[in-house]
């Protein structure tokens, strides 16, 4: 289906209209409609990690509406499911929890769709989606052919993958194959999950705990516009970390590839920026990592606030924050 001048759904609640908008339910439909597309291209999921710097996207937006979930195979320990890129992520998590299948529960209530989840390697509460991904089915817009990527070929990192690189962008995610386990193995490595009482140690109990934690800390996109965490947690070299720890002994930190991962939310909070307001943009009062649209904010206001946060954190800690949200120019 092709639309002209269509609004692009985005959880920041910003005005964004695409010259052309192609929504497809199959590779066949995508291949047919692709002939009408004009560059630049932007492939969107639920629009929950995007900031539209301009109210008009003068190119073609693609949206995957493949909504099927099918069981491909199963063995004694696990089941393999193929999930359309257009399936709402949390619908899938609940679907797994209802069936008693383990692996997706820590990622409960993350906004967005399955295709975007596989591109960004969404993560929360000690888990990342890469942990359950077996392979990713894509459509190569340059050659018009399909290509399946194994998990290794996706080159997953913290909120990153091959699909986010300049060479990887030409592969549109059509469906994701995930493996869920029948074995009751929980991932309780993260903070508050460690203190979960015994009677809550079930798929349903963990999902409920995470849903409640997220609802308490993060804005509901239906009420307050945001893109979730606006910044990534920075990774700094060991020597820089030791310097900072000497000055801030209570600084949260986590082991990471190439150094130590710090908590951007904690640093922004320590700079006294939590809850500040600039025009209609603000730093969320319950989680400083989240920038919010307090009603009618413009992209300029949000971007200026983001720059202020980057500058203040840099001046205090000597660490540069980078946006996690994708800024569409
Ligand atoms: N903290 C503060 N003040 C704040 C926010 C956090 O002191 O305003 C402290 C917390 O007390 C805690 C530490 O910073 O010691 C980490 O905070 P939190 O547990 O809230 O997690 P986060 O690192 O800020 C990440 C993800 C979230 C995910 C949570 C839970 C990124 C960029 N963000 O946030 O993901 O839900 O962990 O696992 O990695 C998202 O990507 O949109 C998102 C919400």
Short mmCIF file of C-alpha atoms and ligand atoms in Angstrom, two decimals:
data_model
loop_
_atom_site.label_atom_id
_atom_site.label_comp_id
_atom_site.label_asym_id
_atom_site.label_seq_id
_atom_site.Cartn_x
_atom_site.Cartn_y
_atom_site.Cartn_z
CA UNK A 1 0.00 0.00 0.00
CA UNK A 2 1.37 3.44 -0.95
CA UNK A 3 0.32 6.67 0.73
CA UNK A 4 1.21 10.27 -0.06
CA UNK A 5 1.74 12.90 2.65
CA UNK A 6 1.18 10.45 5.46
CA UNK A 7 1.85 11.22 9.13
CA UNK A 8 4.67 9.07 10.54
CA UNK A 9 3.76 7.62 13.91
CA UNK A 10 6.34 8.58 16.55
CA UNK A 11 6.21 8.36 20.33
CA UNK A 12 7.85 11.79 20.78
CA UNK A 13 4.58 13.15 19.42
CA UNK A 14 6.33 15.38 16.87
CA UNK A 15 4.83 16.45 13.59
CA UNK A 16 6.34 14.31 10.84
CA UNK A 17 4.88 13.78 7.38
CA UNK A 18 6.37 11.54 4.70
CA UNK A 19 6.18 12.47 1.01
CA UNK A 20 5.67 8.76 0.29
CA UNK A 21 4.84 6.00 2.75
CA UNK A 22 4.97 2.35 1.74
CA UNK A 23 3.43 -0.21 4.05
CA UNK A 24 3.95 -3.83 3.07
CA UNK A 25 2.68 -7.17 4.33
CA UNK A 26 5.01 -9.42 2.32
CA UNK A 27 8.28 -9.39 0.40
CA UNK A 28 6.26 -9.63 -2.84
CA UNK A 29 4.33 -6.47 -1.96
CA UNK A 30 7.53 -4.66 -0.95
CA UNK A 31 9.26 -5.61 -4.23
CA UNK A 32 6.31 -4.37 -6.29
CA UNK A 33 5.89 -1.05 -4.47
CA UNK A 34 9.62 -0.44 -4.28
CA UNK A 35 9.66 0.61 -7.95
CA UNK A 36 7.72 3.77 -6.96
CA UNK A 37 9.99 4.75 -4.05
CA UNK A 38 12.14 7.87 -4.12
CA UNK A 39 15.27 8.42 -1.99
CA UNK A 40 16.08 9.15 0.79
CA UNK A 41 14.65 6.03 2.43
CA UNK A 42 13.69 5.51 6.04
CA UNK A 43 12.46 2.20 7.39
CA UNK A 44 10.39 2.66 10.57
CA UNK A 45 8.94 0.36 13.19
CA UNK A 46 6.68 1.80 15.87
CA UNK A 47 8.53 5.16 15.79
CA UNK A 48 9.54 4.78 19.43
CA UNK A 49 13.23 5.55 19.00
CA UNK A 50 13.08 8.34 16.43
CA UNK A 51 13.33 12.10 16.66
CA UNK A 52 12.18 13.91 13.53
CA UNK A 53 14.30 17.06 13.32
CA UNK A 54 12.11 18.35 10.52
CA UNK A 55 8.30 18.09 10.16
CA UNK A 56 8.58 16.73 6.61
CA UNK A 57 10.50 13.71 5.40
CA UNK A 58 11.19 14.39 1.74
CA UNK A 59 11.62 10.82 0.67
CA UNK A 60 10.03 7.42 1.23
CA UNK A 61 9.18 5.87 4.57
CA UNK A 62 8.73 2.08 4.69
CA UNK A 63 6.75 0.24 7.32
CA UNK A 64 6.67 -3.51 7.72
CA UNK A 65 3.14 -4.73 8.50
CA UNK A 66 3.96 -8.47 8.44
CA UNK A 67 2.12 -9.56 11.55
CA UNK A 68 2.30 -13.34 11.63
CA UNK A 69 3.85 -15.44 14.37
CA UNK A 70 4.44 -19.08 13.48
CA UNK A 71 6.08 -21.99 15.22
CA UNK A 72 8.73 -23.45 12.90
CA UNK A 73 9.99 -26.38 14.95
CA UNK A 74 10.56 -27.61 18.47
CA UNK A 75 12.71 -30.09 20.34
CA UNK A 76 12.73 -31.29 23.94
CA UNK A 77 14.22 -28.06 25.27
CA UNK A 78 13.09 -25.23 23.07
CA UNK A 79 10.88 -23.90 20.33
CA UNK A 80 11.79 -21.89 17.23
CA UNK A 81 9.32 -19.18 16.16
CA UNK A 82 9.26 -16.92 13.13
CA UNK A 83 7.89 -13.50 13.98
CA UNK A 84 6.91 -10.86 11.42
CA UNK A 85 8.80 -7.59 11.74
CA UNK A 86 5.52 -5.69 12.19
CA UNK A 87 4.44 -7.58 15.32
CA UNK A 88 4.27 -5.27 18.34
CA UNK A 89 7.19 -6.30 20.54
CA UNK A 90 5.32 -6.50 23.82
CA UNK A 91 2.49 -8.48 22.20
CA UNK A 92 5.13 -11.08 21.34
CA UNK A 93 6.57 -11.07 24.88
CA UNK A 94 3.13 -11.64 26.38
CA UNK A 95 2.45 -14.37 23.79
CA UNK A 96 5.60 -16.21 24.94
CA UNK A 97 4.85 -15.73 28.65
CA UNK A 98 1.30 -17.04 28.19
CA UNK A 99 2.68 -20.22 26.60
CA UNK A 100 5.25 -20.73 29.34
CA UNK A 101 8.23 -20.09 27.04
CA UNK A 102 11.33 -18.50 28.55
CA UNK A 103 13.67 -15.87 27.16
CA UNK A 104 11.71 -12.73 26.28
CA UNK A 105 10.19 -11.85 29.69
CA UNK A 106 12.89 -9.39 30.85
CA UNK A 107 12.14 -7.32 27.75
CA UNK A 108 8.52 -6.77 28.77
CA UNK A 109 6.81 -3.49 27.87
CA UNK A 110 9.58 -2.15 25.65
CA UNK A 111 7.75 -0.07 23.05
CA UNK A 112 8.13 -0.72 19.33
CA UNK A 113 7.99 -3.58 16.88
CA UNK A 114 9.91 -6.82 16.33
CA UNK A 115 11.80 -5.64 13.22
CA UNK A 116 13.18 -2.56 14.98
CA UNK A 117 13.95 -4.65 18.07
CA UNK A 118 16.29 -6.79 15.93
CA UNK A 119 17.92 -3.75 14.31
CA UNK A 120 18.64 -1.97 17.61
CA UNK A 121 19.25 -5.00 19.80
CA UNK A 122 16.80 -3.71 22.41
CA UNK A 123 17.74 -4.46 25.98
CA UNK A 124 16.61 -4.09 29.57
CA UNK A 125 16.97 -5.76 32.97
CA UNK A 126 20.09 -7.71 32.08
CA UNK A 127 18.76 -9.12 28.79
CA UNK A 128 19.12 -8.22 25.14
CA UNK A 129 17.05 -9.45 22.24
CA UNK A 130 20.17 -10.90 20.57
CA UNK A 131 20.18 -13.55 23.31
CA UNK A 132 17.10 -15.19 21.75
CA UNK A 133 17.63 -14.34 18.06
CA UNK A 134 18.62 -17.27 15.81
CA UNK A 135 18.45 -15.47 12.47
CA UNK A 136 17.03 -12.41 10.75
CA UNK A 137 15.26 -12.54 7.36
CA UNK A 138 15.81 -9.46 5.24
CA UNK A 139 15.10 -7.94 1.85
CA UNK A 140 18.08 -6.35 0.10
CA UNK A 141 16.77 -3.19 -1.58
CA UNK A 142 19.87 -2.93 -3.80
CA UNK A 143 19.53 -6.35 -5.40
CA UNK A 144 15.83 -7.02 -4.81
CA UNK A 145 16.67 -10.40 -3.26
CA UNK A 146 16.11 -11.96 0.12
CA UNK A 147 18.95 -12.73 2.53
CA UNK A 148 18.99 -14.48 5.87
CA UNK A 149 21.53 -13.34 8.49
CA UNK A 150 22.68 -15.65 11.27
CA UNK A 151 22.98 -14.07 14.72
CA UNK A 152 26.77 -13.81 14.27
CA UNK A 153 26.35 -12.06 10.93
CA UNK A 154 24.09 -9.47 12.61
CA UNK A 155 27.19 -8.35 14.64
CA UNK A 156 25.23 -7.38 17.70
CA UNK A 157 26.57 -4.96 20.31
CA UNK A 158 25.03 -2.63 22.89
CA UNK A 159 22.03 -1.15 21.04
CA UNK A 160 23.83 -1.78 17.75
CA UNK A 161 23.95 -4.22 14.84
CA UNK A 162 25.16 -4.54 11.26
CA UNK A 163 21.71 -3.22 10.17
CA UNK A 164 22.49 0.17 11.76
CA UNK A 165 25.74 0.60 9.80
CA UNK A 166 25.88 2.41 6.43
CA UNK A 167 26.45 -0.95 4.62
CA UNK A 168 23.69 -2.68 6.57
CA UNK A 169 20.91 -0.16 6.02
CA UNK A 170 19.99 -1.60 2.65
CA UNK A 171 18.70 -4.77 4.32
CA UNK A 172 15.11 -4.31 5.50
CA UNK A 173 14.12 -6.73 8.25
CA UNK A 174 11.14 -8.81 7.17
CA UNK A 175 10.96 -11.37 9.99
CA UNK A 176 12.97 -12.56 12.95
CA UNK A 177 13.47 -16.18 14.00
CA UNK A 178 13.75 -16.54 17.78
CA UNK A 179 14.39 -19.47 20.10
CA UNK A 180 12.49 -19.68 23.37
CA UNK A 181 13.24 -22.21 26.06
CA UNK A 182 10.91 -24.63 27.85
CA UNK A 183 13.34 -24.72 30.78
CA UNK A 184 12.63 -22.46 33.75
CA UNK A 185 15.89 -20.52 33.65
CA UNK A 186 15.53 -16.90 34.72
CA UNK A 187 17.88 -13.99 34.15
CA UNK A 188 17.93 -12.27 37.54
CA UNK A 189 21.28 -10.53 37.14
CA UNK A 190 19.86 -7.00 37.17
CA UNK A 191 19.39 -4.84 40.30
CA UNK A 192 15.90 -5.20 41.70
CA UNK A 193 15.34 -8.62 40.10
CA UNK A 194 17.88 -10.04 42.55
CA UNK A 195 15.55 -9.25 45.44
CA UNK A 196 12.44 -10.76 43.86
CA UNK A 197 10.68 -12.98 46.46
CA UNK A 198 10.51 -16.73 45.77
CA UNK A 199 6.76 -16.70 45.09
CA UNK A 200 7.27 -14.16 42.28
CA UNK A 201 9.82 -16.37 40.50
CA UNK A 202 7.69 -17.33 37.53
CA UNK A 203 7.40 -16.01 34.00
CA UNK A 204 4.23 -14.15 34.93
CA UNK A 205 5.76 -12.84 38.18
CA UNK A 206 8.84 -11.49 36.41
CA UNK A 207 6.78 -9.91 33.67
CA UNK A 208 4.54 -8.22 36.26
CA UNK A 209 7.56 -6.95 38.21
CA UNK A 210 9.20 -5.49 35.11
CA UNK A 211 5.98 -3.94 33.84
CA UNK A 212 5.47 -2.28 37.25
CA UNK A 213 9.11 -1.07 37.39
CA UNK A 214 8.95 0.40 33.90
CA UNK A 215 5.59 2.04 34.55
CA UNK A 216 6.97 3.67 37.70
CA UNK A 217 10.12 5.04 35.99
CA UNK A 218 9.34 5.58 32.34
CA UNK A 219 6.68 7.75 30.73
CA UNK A 220 3.74 6.07 29.00
CA UNK A 221 4.10 7.16 25.34
CA UNK A 222 0.31 7.54 25.15
CA UNK A 223 0.50 10.28 27.81
CA UNK A 224 3.94 11.91 27.61
CA UNK A 225 5.96 12.01 24.41
CA UNK A 226 9.47 10.53 24.56
CA UNK A 227 11.81 8.09 22.83
CA UNK A 228 12.59 6.14 26.00
CA UNK A 229 16.26 6.49 26.92
CA UNK A 230 17.46 9.44 24.87
CA UNK A 231 21.17 8.74 25.51
CA UNK A 232 23.25 5.59 25.57
CA UNK A 233 25.14 4.61 28.68
CA UNK A 234 28.75 5.60 27.89
CA UNK A 235 31.66 3.16 28.01
CA UNK A 236 34.90 4.73 29.32
CA UNK A 237 38.46 3.35 29.60
CA UNK A 238 39.40 1.71 32.94
CA UNK A 239 41.75 4.60 33.87
CA UNK A 240 39.07 7.23 33.35
CA UNK A 241 36.64 5.12 35.38
CA UNK A 242 39.09 4.86 38.29
CA UNK A 243 39.56 8.63 38.28
CA UNK A 244 35.80 9.16 38.41
CA UNK A 245 35.24 6.48 41.05
CA UNK A 246 37.78 8.15 43.34
CA UNK A 247 35.70 11.31 43.20
CA UNK A 248 32.24 9.66 43.08
CA UNK A 249 32.45 6.36 45.00
CA UNK A 250 28.70 5.71 44.65
CA UNK A 251 28.78 5.93 40.85
CA UNK A 252 26.91 2.96 39.27
CA UNK A 253 29.06 1.01 36.83
CA UNK A 254 28.95 -2.23 34.87
CA UNK A 255 31.62 -4.28 33.10
CA UNK A 256 31.61 -3.70 29.33
CA UNK A 257 33.59 -4.58 26.27
CA UNK A 258 36.46 -2.11 25.94
CA UNK A 259 36.11 -0.52 29.37
CA UNK A 260 33.49 0.25 32.00
CA UNK A 261 29.90 1.23 31.30
CA UNK A 262 28.62 4.18 33.32
CA UNK A 263 25.05 5.23 33.98
CA UNK A 264 24.13 8.28 31.92
CA UNK A 265 20.89 8.70 33.91
CA UNK A 266 22.84 8.88 37.18
CA UNK A 267 25.29 11.44 35.76
CA UNK A 268 22.52 13.66 34.38
CA UNK A 269 20.74 13.39 37.73
CA UNK A 270 23.98 14.31 39.59
CA UNK A 271 24.27 17.43 37.45
CA UNK A 272 20.91 18.54 38.85
CA UNK A 273 19.21 18.32 35.47
CA UNK A 274 16.47 15.83 36.36
CA UNK A 275 13.07 17.47 35.95
CA UNK A 276 14.35 20.66 34.27
CA UNK A 277 12.17 22.26 31.63
CA UNK A 278 13.18 24.30 28.59
CA UNK A 279 10.13 25.56 26.76
CA UNK A 280 7.98 22.49 26.15
CA UNK A 281 10.86 20.02 26.39
CA UNK A 282 12.10 18.52 29.63
CA UNK A 283 14.27 15.96 31.37
CA UNK A 284 11.84 13.41 32.79
CA UNK A 285 11.39 13.85 36.53
CA UNK A 286 11.53 10.11 37.34
CA UNK A 287 14.38 8.98 35.02
CA UNK A 288 16.95 11.51 33.87
CA UNK A 289 17.94 9.48 30.80
CA UNK A 290 14.60 10.27 29.18
CA UNK A 291 13.87 13.55 27.40
CA UNK A 292 10.18 14.37 27.19
CA UNK A 293 7.80 16.41 25.12
CA UNK A 294 5.73 18.18 27.75
CA UNK A 295 3.12 19.14 25.16
CA UNK A 296 3.66 20.86 21.84
CA UNK A 297 7.48 20.74 21.98
CA UNK A 298 9.36 21.34 18.76
CA UNK A 299 12.29 19.22 17.58
CA UNK A 300 14.52 22.31 18.02
CA UNK A 301 13.58 22.55 21.70
CA UNK A 302 14.32 18.87 22.30
CA UNK A 303 17.62 19.00 20.41
CA UNK A 304 18.72 22.17 22.26
CA UNK A 305 17.92 20.48 25.57
CA UNK A 306 19.87 17.37 24.49
CA UNK A 307 22.88 19.58 23.69
CA UNK A 308 22.60 21.32 27.07
CA UNK A 309 22.60 17.94 28.83
CA UNK A 310 25.63 16.78 26.80
CA UNK A 311 27.53 20.00 27.62
CA UNK A 312 26.75 20.01 31.34
CA UNK A 313 27.63 16.32 31.79
CA UNK A 314 30.84 16.81 29.82
CA UNK A 315 31.85 19.81 31.92
CA UNK A 316 31.28 17.93 35.21
CA UNK A 317 32.48 14.40 34.39
CA UNK A 318 34.57 14.79 31.22
CA UNK A 319 32.39 12.16 29.51
CA UNK A 320 30.54 12.73 26.24
CA UNK A 321 27.04 11.32 25.96
CA UNK A 322 25.71 10.12 22.62
CA UNK A 323 22.04 9.90 21.68
CA UNK A 324 20.46 6.47 21.58
CA UNK A 325 17.44 7.86 19.76
CA UNK A 326 17.92 8.10 16.01
CA UNK A 327 17.73 11.71 14.87
CA UNK A 328 16.12 11.92 11.42
CA UNK A 329 17.24 15.02 9.54
N1 LIG B 1 19.80 6.64 38.02
C1 LIG B 1 19.79 7.80 38.77
N2 LIG B 1 18.99 8.81 38.36
C2 LIG B 1 18.20 8.72 37.25
C3 LIG B 1 18.21 7.54 36.50
C4 LIG B 1 19.03 6.51 36.90
O1 LIG B 1 20.48 7.91 39.79
O2 LIG B 1 17.50 9.69 36.96
C5 LIG B 1 20.63 5.51 38.47
C6 LIG B 1 19.79 4.36 39.00
O3 LIG B 1 19.50 4.50 40.36
C7 LIG B 1 20.65 3.16 38.72
C8 LIG B 1 21.37 3.53 37.44
O4 LIG B 1 21.31 4.96 37.35
O5 LIG B 1 21.64 3.02 39.73
C9 LIG B 1 20.75 2.88 36.21
O6 LIG B 1 19.39 3.29 36.06
P1 LIG B 1 18.25 2.34 35.44
O7 LIG B 1 18.22 1.06 36.16
O8 LIG B 1 16.99 3.13 35.40
O9 LIG B 1 18.75 2.00 33.97
P2 LIG B 1 19.43 2.90 32.85
O10 LIG B 1 20.82 2.43 32.67
O11 LIG B 1 19.25 4.34 33.13
C10 LIG B 1 18.87 1.23 30.94
C11 LIG B 1 18.26 1.23 29.57
C12 LIG B 1 16.74 1.29 29.66
C13 LIG B 1 16.28 0.08 30.43
C14 LIG B 1 16.93 0.13 31.84
C15 LIG B 1 16.61 -1.09 32.67
C16 LIG B 1 19.89 2.30 28.12
C17 LIG B 1 20.23 3.47 27.28
N3 LIG B 1 18.76 2.37 28.81
O12 LIG B 1 18.59 2.48 31.56
O13 LIG B 1 16.24 1.18 28.34
O14 LIG B 1 14.86 0.05 30.56
O15 LIG B 1 18.37 0.15 31.69
O16 LIG B 1 17.32 -2.17 32.22
O17 LIG B 1 20.66 1.33 28.14
C18 LIG B 1 15.45 2.42 26.47
O18 LIG B 1 16.42 1.97 25.85
O19 LIG B 1 14.62 3.19 25.92
C19 LIG B 1 15.30 2.09 27.87
C20 LIG B 1 14.34 2.60 28.62
#
